[in-house]
PDB file of C-alpha atoms in Angstrom:
ATOM      1  CA  MET A   1      -0.067  -0.031   0.058  1.00 59.00           C
ATOM      2  CA  THR A   2       2.736   2.327   0.735  1.00 54.00           C
ATOM      3  CA  ARG A   3       4.341   1.954  -2.448  1.00 54.00           C
ATOM      4  CA  THR A   4       1.119   2.403  -4.314  1.00 55.00           C
ATOM      5  CA  LEU A   5       0.558   5.493  -2.219  1.00 51.00           C
ATOM      6  CA  LEU A   6       4.162   6.745  -3.058  1.00 49.00           C
ATOM      7  CA  ALA A   7       3.794   6.291  -6.686  1.00 48.00           C
ATOM      8  CA  THR A   8       0.255   8.164  -6.717  1.00 53.00           C
ATOM      9  CA  ALA A   9       1.838  11.117  -4.967  1.00 50.00           C
ATOM     10  CA  ILE A  10       4.499  11.146  -7.298  1.00 51.00           C
ATOM     11  CA  ALA A  11       2.378  11.090 -10.070  1.00 49.00           C
ATOM     12  CA  LEU A  12       0.188  13.873  -8.773  1.00 49.00           C
ATOM     13  CA  ALA A  13       3.298  16.055  -8.048  1.00 48.00           C
ATOM     14  CA  LEU A  14       4.945  16.016 -11.203  1.00 44.00           C
ATOM     15  CA  PRO A  15       2.177  17.724 -13.477  1.00 43.00           C
ATOM     16  CA  LEU A  16       1.237  20.112 -10.729  1.00 39.00           C
ATOM     17  CA  SER A  17       4.526  21.710 -10.600  1.00 38.00           C
ATOM     18  CA  ALA A  18       4.033  23.006 -14.121  1.00 36.00           C
ATOM     19  CA  SER A  19       0.257  24.227 -13.261  1.00 35.00           C
ATOM     20  CA  ALA A  20       0.053  24.718  -9.684  1.00 39.00           C
ATOM     21  CA  SER A  21      -0.384  28.389  -9.668  1.00 36.00           C
ATOM     22  CA  SER A  22      -3.524  28.263 -12.153  1.00 32.00           C
ATOM     23  CA  PHE A  23      -4.940  25.041 -10.570  1.00 34.00           C
ATOM     24  CA  ALA A  24      -5.067  26.577  -7.163  1.00 39.00           C
ATOM     25  CA  GLY A  25      -6.472  29.706  -8.262  1.00 38.00           C
ATOM     26  CA  SER A  26      -8.978  28.086 -10.378  1.00 36.00           C
ATOM     27  CA  SER A  27     -10.476  25.652  -7.682  1.00 38.00           C
ATOM     28  CA  ALA A  28      -9.785  27.151  -4.221  1.00 40.00           C
ATOM     29  CA  GLY A  29     -13.379  27.593  -3.611  1.00 40.00           C
ATOM     30  CA  SER A  30     -14.742  24.357  -5.176  1.00 38.00           C
ATOM     31  CA  SER A  31     -14.123  21.904  -2.405  1.00 41.00           C
ATOM     32  CA  ALA A  32     -17.136  19.974  -1.293  1.00 40.00           C
ATOM     33  CA  GLY A  33     -15.743  18.833   1.746  1.00 43.00           C
ATOM     34  CA  ALA A  34     -15.310  22.502   3.264  1.00 42.00           C
ATOM     35  CA  SER A  35     -15.052  22.972   6.927  1.00 42.00           C
ATOM     36  CA  SER A  36     -18.635  23.271   8.252  1.00 42.00           C
ATOM     37  CA  ASN A  37     -17.405  26.752   9.835  1.00 43.00           C
ATOM     38  CA  SER A  38     -19.533  29.436   8.602  1.00 41.00           C
ATOM     39  CA  SER A  39     -16.694  32.363   9.245  1.00 43.00           C
ATOM     40  CA  GLY A  40     -16.303  34.820   6.451  1.00 43.00           C
ATOM     41  CA  SER A  41     -12.619  33.622   5.901  1.00 54.00           C
ATOM     42  CA  SER A  42     -13.329  30.249   5.021  1.00 66.00           C
ATOM     43  CA  SER A  43     -12.554  30.993   1.437  1.00 73.00           C
ATOM     44  CA  GLY A  44      -9.161  32.366   2.514  1.00 80.00           C
ATOM     45  CA  ASN A  45      -8.656  28.921   4.623  1.00 84.00           C
ATOM     46  CA  ASP A  46      -9.314  27.069   1.348  1.00 89.00           C
ATOM     47  CA  LYS A  47      -6.986  29.112  -0.619  1.00 92.00           C
ATOM     48  CA  VAL A  48      -4.148  28.344   1.960  1.00 93.00           C
ATOM     49  CA  VAL A  49      -4.800  24.359   1.771  1.00 93.00           C
ATOM     50  CA  MET A  50      -5.120  24.576  -1.942  1.00 92.00           C
ATOM     51  CA  GLN A  51      -1.728  26.266  -2.365  1.00 94.00           C
ATOM     52  CA  ALA A  52      -0.344  23.423  -0.153  1.00 96.00           C
ATOM     53  CA  ARG A  53      -1.115  20.891  -2.883  1.00 96.00           C
ATOM     54  CA  ASP A  54       2.446  20.803  -4.343  1.00 97.00           C
ATOM     55  CA  ASP A  55       4.106  20.516  -0.675  1.00 97.00           C
ATOM     56  CA  ALA A  56       1.477  17.903   0.438  1.00 97.00           C
ATOM     57  CA  ALA A  57       2.475  15.750  -2.634  1.00 97.00           C
ATOM     58  CA  VAL A  58       6.034  16.030  -1.984  1.00 97.00           C
ATOM     59  CA  PHE A  59       5.497  15.202   1.959  1.00 97.00           C
ATOM     60  CA  VAL A  60       3.423  12.198   0.889  1.00 97.00           C
ATOM     61  CA  ALA A  61       5.812  10.974  -1.652  1.00 97.00           C
ATOM     62  CA  THR A  62       8.934  11.213   0.736  1.00 96.00           C
ATOM     63  CA  ASP A  63       6.912   9.542   3.402  1.00 95.00           C
ATOM     64  CA  GLY A  64       6.628  12.759   5.563  1.00 95.00           C
ATOM     65  CA  ARG A  65      10.627  13.298   5.336  1.00 96.00           C
ATOM     66  CA  VAL A  66      10.188  16.986   3.090  1.00 96.00           C
ATOM     67  CA  ARG A  67       7.769  19.300   4.872  1.00 95.00           C
ATOM     68  CA  GLY A  68       7.312  22.775   2.917  1.00 96.00           C
ATOM     69  CA  ALA A  69       6.189  25.859   4.361  1.00 97.00           C
ATOM     70  CA  GLN A  70       2.790  25.883   2.610  1.00 97.00           C
ATOM     71  CA  LEU A  71       1.948  22.567   3.945  1.00 96.00           C
ATOM     72  CA  GLU A  72       2.844  23.795   7.361  1.00 96.00           C
ATOM     73  CA  ALA A  73       0.437  26.489   6.882  1.00 95.00           C
ATOM     74  CA  ALA A  74      -2.274  24.455   5.661  1.00 96.00           C
ATOM     75  CA  LEU A  75      -1.981  21.904   8.570  1.00 96.00           C
ATOM     76  CA  ARG A  76      -2.343  24.590  10.820  1.00 96.00           C
ATOM     77  CA  VAL A  77      -5.564  26.210   9.247  1.00 95.00           C
ATOM     78  CA  MET A  78      -6.653  22.710   9.066  1.00 95.00           C
ATOM     79  CA  ARG A  79      -6.387  21.737  12.723  1.00 96.00           C
ATOM     80  CA  GLU A  80      -7.614  25.094  13.764  1.00 95.00           C
ATOM     81  CA  HIS A  81     -10.986  25.092  11.773  1.00 94.00           C
ATOM     82  CA  ARG A  82     -11.924  21.286  11.769  1.00 93.00           C
ATOM     83  CA  ALA A  83     -12.210  19.113  14.793  1.00 94.00           C
ATOM     84  CA  ASP A  84     -11.510  15.927  12.867  1.00 94.00           C
ATOM     85  CA  ALA A  85      -8.285  17.392  11.579  1.00 95.00           C
ATOM     86  CA  ARG A  86      -6.949  17.910  15.334  1.00 95.00           C
ATOM     87  CA  THR A  87      -6.554  14.122  15.788  1.00 96.00           C
ATOM     88  CA  ALA A  88      -5.493  13.219  12.330  1.00 96.00           C
ATOM     89  CA  SER A  89      -1.659  12.692  11.521  1.00 97.00           C
ATOM     90  CA  ASP A  90       0.115  15.021   9.184  1.00 97.00           C
ATOM     91  CA  LEU A  91       0.349  12.218   6.668  1.00 97.00           C
ATOM     92  CA  GLN A  92      -3.439  11.887   6.812  1.00 96.00           C
ATOM     93  CA  LEU A  93      -4.159  15.584   6.355  1.00 96.00           C
ATOM     94  CA  ALA A  94      -1.761  15.564   3.410  1.00 97.00           C
ATOM     95  CA  MET A  95      -3.343  12.775   1.730  1.00 96.00           C
ATOM     96  CA  ALA A  96      -6.747  14.843   2.355  1.00 95.00           C
ATOM     97  CA  ILE A  97      -5.129  17.919   0.639  1.00 96.00           C
ATOM     98  CA  LEU A  98      -4.457  16.022  -2.273  1.00 96.00           C
ATOM     99  CA  ALA A  99      -7.788  14.318  -2.497  1.00 94.00           C
ATOM    100  CA  ARG A 100      -9.517  17.731  -2.843  1.00 87.00           C
TER     101      ARG A 100
END
């Protein structure tokens, strides 16, 4: 399972590096699994999380050995605004970011 997850993360990371800025900008508000928090800053939170996709892919591909600043920010935002994220591992949250 780890090898499949690693291969998937690498496959996701490669095309994202070329188009990350346009992808993050076009899909930042389209998450169906967004927080149930109704604050006005939820779209800003989604943007932080979506901008961490490249970092999340590298984190998953390296089995947690490489951590980027955008991923750290996204993990912090997710844990601040989602109760279920507080008990999830960093790897689980990185995979959730990639699944969005």
